[in-house]
PDB file of C-alpha atoms in Angstrom:
ATOM      1  CA  UNK A   1       0.082  -0.334  -0.297  1.00  0.00           C
ATOM      2  CA  UNK A   2       3.027   2.289   0.946  1.00  0.00           C
ATOM      3  CA  UNK A   3       4.086   1.420  -3.052  1.00  0.00           C
ATOM      4  CA  UNK A   4       1.428   2.428  -4.474  1.00  0.00           C
ATOM      5  CA  UNK A   5       0.568   6.156  -1.932  1.00  0.00           C
ATOM      6  CA  UNK A   6       4.422   7.015  -3.425  1.00  0.00           C
ATOM      7  CA  UNK A   7       3.475   6.539  -6.830  1.00  0.00           C
ATOM      8  CA  UNK A   8       1.106   8.991  -6.031  1.00  0.00           C
ATOM      9  CA  UNK A   9       3.066  11.197  -4.618  1.00  0.00           C
ATOM     10  CA  UNK A  10       5.640  10.999  -6.885  1.00  0.00           C
ATOM     11  CA  UNK A  11       4.053  10.300 -10.134  1.00  0.00           C
ATOM     12  CA  UNK A  12       0.497  12.542 -10.084  1.00  0.00           C
ATOM     13  CA  UNK A  13      -0.472  11.604 -14.034  1.00  0.00           C
ATOM     14  CA  UNK A  14      -0.539   8.113 -12.723  1.00  0.00           C
ATOM     15  CA  UNK A  15      -3.339   9.163 -11.110  1.00  0.00           C
ATOM     16  CA  UNK A  16      -4.698  11.529 -14.267  1.00  0.00           C
ATOM     17  CA  UNK A  17      -4.921   8.316 -15.928  1.00  0.00           C
ATOM     18  CA  UNK A  18      -6.468   5.878 -13.405  1.00  0.00           C
ATOM     19  CA  UNK A  19      -8.900   8.724 -13.330  1.00  0.00           C
ATOM     20  CA  UNK A  20      -9.253   8.136 -17.439  1.00  0.00           C
ATOM     21  CA  UNK A  21      -8.859   4.647 -17.268  1.00  0.00           C
ATOM     22  CA  UNK A  22     -11.642   4.285 -14.127  1.00  0.00           C
ATOM     23  CA  UNK A  23     -14.679   6.388 -16.140  1.00  0.00           C
ATOM     24  CA  UNK A  24     -14.006   4.859 -19.322  1.00  0.00           C
ATOM     25  CA  UNK A  25     -14.695   1.443 -17.880  1.00  0.00           C
ATOM     26  CA  UNK A  26     -17.679   2.342 -16.349  1.00  0.00           C
ATOM     27  CA  UNK A  27     -18.832   3.367 -20.009  1.00  0.00           C
ATOM     28  CA  UNK A  28     -17.642  -0.143 -21.217  1.00  0.00           C
ATOM     29  CA  UNK A  29     -19.528  -1.535 -18.351  1.00  0.00           C
ATOM     30  CA  UNK A  30     -23.019   0.675 -18.568  1.00  0.00           C
ATOM     31  CA  UNK A  31     -22.997  -0.243 -22.259  1.00  0.00           C
ATOM     32  CA  UNK A  32     -22.649  -4.073 -22.104  1.00  0.00           C
ATOM     33  CA  UNK A  33     -25.253  -3.670 -19.775  1.00  0.00           C
ATOM     34  CA  UNK A  34     -22.900  -4.799 -16.501  1.00  0.00           C
ATOM     35  CA  UNK A  35     -23.501  -2.124 -14.793  1.00  0.00           C
ATOM     36  CA  UNK A  36     -26.741   0.416 -14.733  1.00  0.00           C
ATOM     37  CA  UNK A  37     -26.416   3.533 -15.394  1.00  0.00           C
ATOM     38  CA  UNK A  38     -25.571   5.931 -12.345  1.00  0.00           C
ATOM     39  CA  UNK A  39     -26.821   9.432 -14.226  1.00  0.00           C
ATOM     40  CA  UNK A  40     -30.341   8.609 -16.045  1.00  0.00           C
ATOM     41  CA  UNK A  41     -32.046  11.154 -13.427  1.00  0.00           C
ATOM     42  CA  UNK A  42     -29.424  14.120 -14.700  1.00  0.00           C
ATOM     43  CA  UNK A  43     -30.289  12.978 -18.234  1.00  0.00           C
ATOM     44  CA  UNK A  44     -33.512  13.858 -18.046  1.00  0.00           C
ATOM     45  CA  UNK A  45     -33.121  17.155 -16.275  1.00  0.00           C
ATOM     46  CA  UNK A  46     -33.342  20.601 -17.293  1.00  0.00           C
ATOM     47  CA  UNK A  47     -31.160  21.847 -15.016  1.00  0.00           C
ATOM     48  CA  UNK A  48     -27.786  19.726 -15.269  1.00  0.00           C
ATOM     49  CA  UNK A  49     -26.446  23.216 -17.576  1.00  0.00           C
ATOM     50  CA  UNK A  50     -26.455  24.785 -14.147  1.00  0.00           C
ATOM     51  CA  UNK A  51     -24.968  21.608 -12.224  1.00  0.00           C
ATOM     52  CA  UNK A  52     -22.096  21.547 -14.874  1.00  0.00           C
ATOM     53  CA  UNK A  53     -21.818  24.887 -15.159  1.00  0.00           C
ATOM     54  CA  UNK A  54     -20.929  25.460 -11.618  1.00  0.00           C
ATOM     55  CA  UNK A  55     -18.683  23.049 -11.321  1.00  0.00           C
ATOM     56  CA  UNK A  56     -16.426  24.950 -14.129  1.00  0.00           C
ATOM     57  CA  UNK A  57     -16.731  27.424 -11.670  1.00  0.00           C
ATOM     58  CA  UNK A  58     -15.234  25.277  -8.540  1.00  0.00           C
ATOM     59  CA  UNK A  59     -12.853  24.259 -11.021  1.00  0.00           C
ATOM     60  CA  UNK A  60     -11.683  28.073 -11.722  1.00  0.00           C
ATOM     61  CA  UNK A  61     -11.636  28.270  -8.095  1.00  0.00           C
ATOM     62  CA  UNK A  62      -8.925  24.893  -7.641  1.00  0.00           C
ATOM     63  CA  UNK A  63      -6.740  25.942 -10.467  1.00  0.00           C
ATOM     64  CA  UNK A  64      -6.556  29.811  -8.904  1.00  0.00           C
ATOM     65  CA  UNK A  65      -5.195  28.126  -6.104  1.00  0.00           C
ATOM     66  CA  UNK A  66      -2.910  26.232  -7.558  1.00  0.00           C
ATOM     67  CA  UNK A  67      -0.871  28.813  -9.303  1.00  0.00           C
ATOM     68  CA  UNK A  68      -0.633  30.456  -5.693  1.00  0.00           C
ATOM     69  CA  UNK A  69       0.383  28.213  -3.977  1.00  0.00           C
ATOM     70  CA  UNK A  70       3.041  27.281  -7.175  1.00  0.00           C
ATOM     71  CA  UNK A  71       4.139  30.737  -6.862  1.00  0.00           C
ATOM     72  CA  UNK A  72       4.236  30.844  -3.197  1.00  0.00           C
ATOM     73  CA  UNK A  73       6.693  27.730  -3.812  1.00  0.00           C
ATOM     74  CA  UNK A  74       8.880  28.785  -6.254  1.00  0.00           C
ATOM     75  CA  UNK A  75       9.277  33.107  -4.888  1.00  0.00           C
ATOM     76  CA  UNK A  76      10.316  32.043  -1.476  1.00  0.00           C
ATOM     77  CA  UNK A  77      13.745  32.253  -1.396  1.00  0.00           C
ATOM     78  CA  UNK A  78      14.873  30.879   2.355  1.00  0.00           C
ATOM     79  CA  UNK A  79      17.097  28.361   2.705  1.00  0.00           C
ATOM     80  CA  UNK A  80      14.723  25.890   3.216  1.00  0.00           C
ATOM     81  CA  UNK A  81      12.903  26.302   0.297  1.00  0.00           C
ATOM     82  CA  UNK A  82      16.050  26.197  -2.212  1.00  0.00           C
ATOM     83  CA  UNK A  83      16.741  22.920   0.071  1.00  0.00           C
ATOM     84  CA  UNK A  84      13.152  21.209  -0.736  1.00  0.00           C
ATOM     85  CA  UNK A  85      13.284  22.749  -4.504  1.00  0.00           C
ATOM     86  CA  UNK A  86      16.483  20.393  -4.428  1.00  0.00           C
ATOM     87  CA  UNK A  87      15.446  17.952  -2.612  1.00  0.00           C
ATOM     88  CA  UNK A  88      12.070  16.978  -4.256  1.00  0.00           C
ATOM     89  CA  UNK A  89      13.631  17.745  -8.152  1.00  0.00           C
ATOM     90  CA  UNK A  90      11.703  15.564 -10.985  1.00  0.00           C
ATOM     91  CA  UNK A  91       8.398  15.119  -8.093  1.00  0.00           C
ATOM     92  CA  UNK A  92       8.188  18.677  -7.086  1.00  0.00           C
ATOM     93  CA  UNK A  93       7.536  19.987 -10.732  1.00  0.00           C
ATOM     94  CA  UNK A  94       5.222  16.959 -11.148  1.00  0.00           C
ATOM     95  CA  UNK A  95       3.139  18.096  -8.332  1.00  0.00           C
ATOM     96  CA  UNK A  96       3.299  21.806  -9.561  1.00  0.00           C
ATOM     97  CA  UNK A  97       2.229  20.671 -13.162  1.00  0.00           C
ATOM     98  CA  UNK A  98      -1.096  18.644 -11.909  1.00  0.00           C
ATOM     99  CA  UNK A  99      -2.340  21.007  -9.511  1.00  0.00           C
ATOM    100  CA  UNK A 100      -2.079  23.595 -12.463  1.00  0.00           C
ATOM    101  CA  UNK A 101      -3.516  20.915 -14.812  1.00  0.00           C
ATOM    102  CA  UNK A 102      -5.873  19.086 -13.008  1.00  0.00           C
ATOM    103  CA  UNK A 103      -8.348  22.650 -12.998  1.00  0.00           C
ATOM    104  CA  UNK A 104      -7.816  22.746 -16.381  1.00  0.00           C
ATOM    105  CA  UNK A 105      -8.636  19.585 -17.003  1.00  0.00           C
ATOM    106  CA  UNK A 106     -11.808  19.707 -14.707  1.00  0.00           C
ATOM    107  CA  UNK A 107     -12.900  23.124 -15.792  1.00  0.00           C
ATOM    108  CA  UNK A 108     -12.499  21.447 -19.751  1.00  0.00           C
ATOM    109  CA  UNK A 109     -14.368  18.259 -18.345  1.00  0.00           C
ATOM    110  CA  UNK A 110     -17.021  20.518 -17.155  1.00  0.00           C
ATOM    111  CA  UNK A 111     -17.450  22.994 -20.458  1.00  0.00           C
ATOM    112  CA  UNK A 112     -17.544  20.100 -22.572  1.00  0.00           C
ATOM    113  CA  UNK A 113     -20.612  18.292 -20.210  1.00  0.00           C
ATOM    114  CA  UNK A 114     -22.274  21.322 -20.491  1.00  0.00           C
ATOM    115  CA  UNK A 115     -22.225  21.968 -24.291  1.00  0.00           C
ATOM    116  CA  UNK A 116     -22.401  18.540 -25.416  1.00  0.00           C
ATOM    117  CA  UNK A 117     -25.782  18.304 -22.888  1.00  0.00           C
ATOM    118  CA  UNK A 118     -27.037  21.250 -24.840  1.00  0.00           C
ATOM    119  CA  UNK A 119     -25.991  19.467 -28.295  1.00  0.00           C
ATOM    120  CA  UNK A 120     -28.583  17.204 -27.563  1.00  0.00           C
ATOM    121  CA  UNK A 121     -26.296  14.322 -26.592  1.00  0.00           C
ATOM    122  CA  UNK A 122     -27.675  14.194 -23.161  1.00  0.00           C
ATOM    123  CA  UNK A 123     -26.556  10.404 -22.599  1.00  0.00           C
ATOM    124  CA  UNK A 124     -23.055  11.582 -22.706  1.00  0.00           C
ATOM    125  CA  UNK A 125     -22.628  14.436 -20.972  1.00  0.00           C
ATOM    126  CA  UNK A 126     -22.179  13.523 -16.974  1.00  0.00           C
ATOM    127  CA  UNK A 127     -19.188  11.146 -18.030  1.00  0.00           C
ATOM    128  CA  UNK A 128     -17.463  14.400 -18.274  1.00  0.00           C
ATOM    129  CA  UNK A 129     -18.544  15.625 -15.281  1.00  0.00           C
ATOM    130  CA  UNK A 130     -17.673  13.001 -13.362  1.00  0.00           C
ATOM    131  CA  UNK A 131     -14.750  13.430 -14.956  1.00  0.00           C
ATOM    132  CA  UNK A 132     -14.695  16.894 -13.779  1.00  0.00           C
ATOM    133  CA  UNK A 133     -15.147  16.003  -9.859  1.00  0.00           C
ATOM    134  CA  UNK A 134     -13.006  13.069 -10.469  1.00  0.00           C
ATOM    135  CA  UNK A 135      -9.611  16.218 -11.976  1.00  0.00           C
ATOM    136  CA  UNK A 136     -11.126  18.691  -9.202  1.00  0.00           C
ATOM    137  CA  UNK A 137     -11.163  16.348  -5.522  1.00  0.00           C
ATOM    138  CA  UNK A 138      -7.687  14.850  -7.152  1.00  0.00           C
ATOM    139  CA  UNK A 139      -6.342  19.073  -7.663  1.00  0.00           C
ATOM    140  CA  UNK A 140      -8.267  19.818  -4.690  1.00  0.00           C
ATOM    141  CA  UNK A 141      -6.245  17.250  -2.590  1.00  0.00           C
ATOM    142  CA  UNK A 142      -2.708  17.028  -3.858  1.00  0.00           C
ATOM    143  CA  UNK A 143      -2.685  20.882  -3.808  1.00  0.00           C
ATOM    144  CA  UNK A 144      -3.616  20.616  -0.001  1.00  0.00           C
ATOM    145  CA  UNK A 145      -1.248  17.895   0.544  1.00  0.00           C
ATOM    146  CA  UNK A 146       1.608  20.694  -1.291  1.00  0.00           C
ATOM    147  CA  UNK A 147       0.180  23.291   0.439  1.00  0.00           C
ATOM    148  CA  UNK A 148       0.504  21.831   3.908  1.00  0.00           C
ATOM    149  CA  UNK A 149       4.647  20.400   3.423  1.00  0.00           C
ATOM    150  CA  UNK A 150       5.251  24.169   2.264  1.00  0.00           C
ATOM    151  CA  UNK A 151       3.649  25.303   5.136  1.00  0.00           C
ATOM    152  CA  UNK A 152       5.954  22.763   7.460  1.00  0.00           C
ATOM    153  CA  UNK A 153       8.857  24.056   5.280  1.00  0.00           C
ATOM    154  CA  UNK A 154       7.981  27.795   6.703  1.00  0.00           C
ATOM    155  CA  UNK A 155       7.280  26.576  10.081  1.00  0.00           C
ATOM    156  CA  UNK A 156      10.319  24.938  10.253  1.00  0.00           C
ATOM    157  CA  UNK A 157      12.763  27.997   8.403  1.00  0.00           C
ATOM    158  CA  UNK A 158      10.922  30.290  11.427  1.00  0.00           C
ATOM    159  CA  UNK A 159      12.145  27.900  13.892  1.00  0.00           C
ATOM    160  CA  UNK A 160      16.104  28.020  12.787  1.00  0.00           C
ATOM    161  CA  UNK A 161      15.896  31.702  12.626  1.00  0.00           C
ATOM    162  CA  UNK A 162      13.832  32.347  16.361  1.00  0.00           C
ATOM    163  CA  UNK A 163      16.333  30.039  17.572  1.00  0.00           C
ATOM    164  CA  UNK A 164      19.432  32.172  15.794  1.00  0.00           C
ATOM    165  CA  UNK A 165      18.367  34.915  17.168  1.00  0.00           C
ATOM    166  CA  UNK A 166      17.365  33.699  21.041  1.00  0.00           C
ATOM    167  CA  UNK A 167      21.232  32.917  20.660  1.00  0.00           C
ATOM    168  CA  UNK A 168      22.480  36.371  20.163  1.00  0.00           C
TER     169      UNK A 168
END
C-alpha cells in the first residue's frame, strides 16, 4: 500500500490516467449492461447545465488556488525552500504541474459536459461531469497536501531563525 501511495505522490499523472481509465471502464460496463447507468435522472433534468456550470466555477477556483501555491513555492527565497526544491527535484515539478493542469482538465470537462448536453447527446454529458469532479477532487487533495508541506517548510525555517535570534 505504501508503494502505491508513494507512486501517487511522486507521479501524479498516474492518478490522472487512473481517473480516465475508471471512467472509460464505467462507460464500457454500462454499454454492455453489466452495471446500471448511474445518472439517468441527470440526463432527464433540465437543470443539468446549471450543475455542470457550477462545477466549472469550482474547477476555476481550484486552478486559481493552485497558481497561488506554485508561485508561493517558487518565489520564496529562504534557504529551506532552495533545499526543498533541490531535494524534491522532478517529483515536486510533477506535483506543481499536476495541481495546475487538474484544474484546467476539470474546467474543460465541465465545459464539455455543458456543451454536449446542450447539443443533444445528453447520455454522454454526465461522464464528462464525473471526470470534472474527479479531476477537481484529485487537484484539491494534492493541492492541500502540497500546501501543508510548504507550510511545514516555512514553520521549520521560522523556528531555526527564532532559535538563532535567541542565541544572540
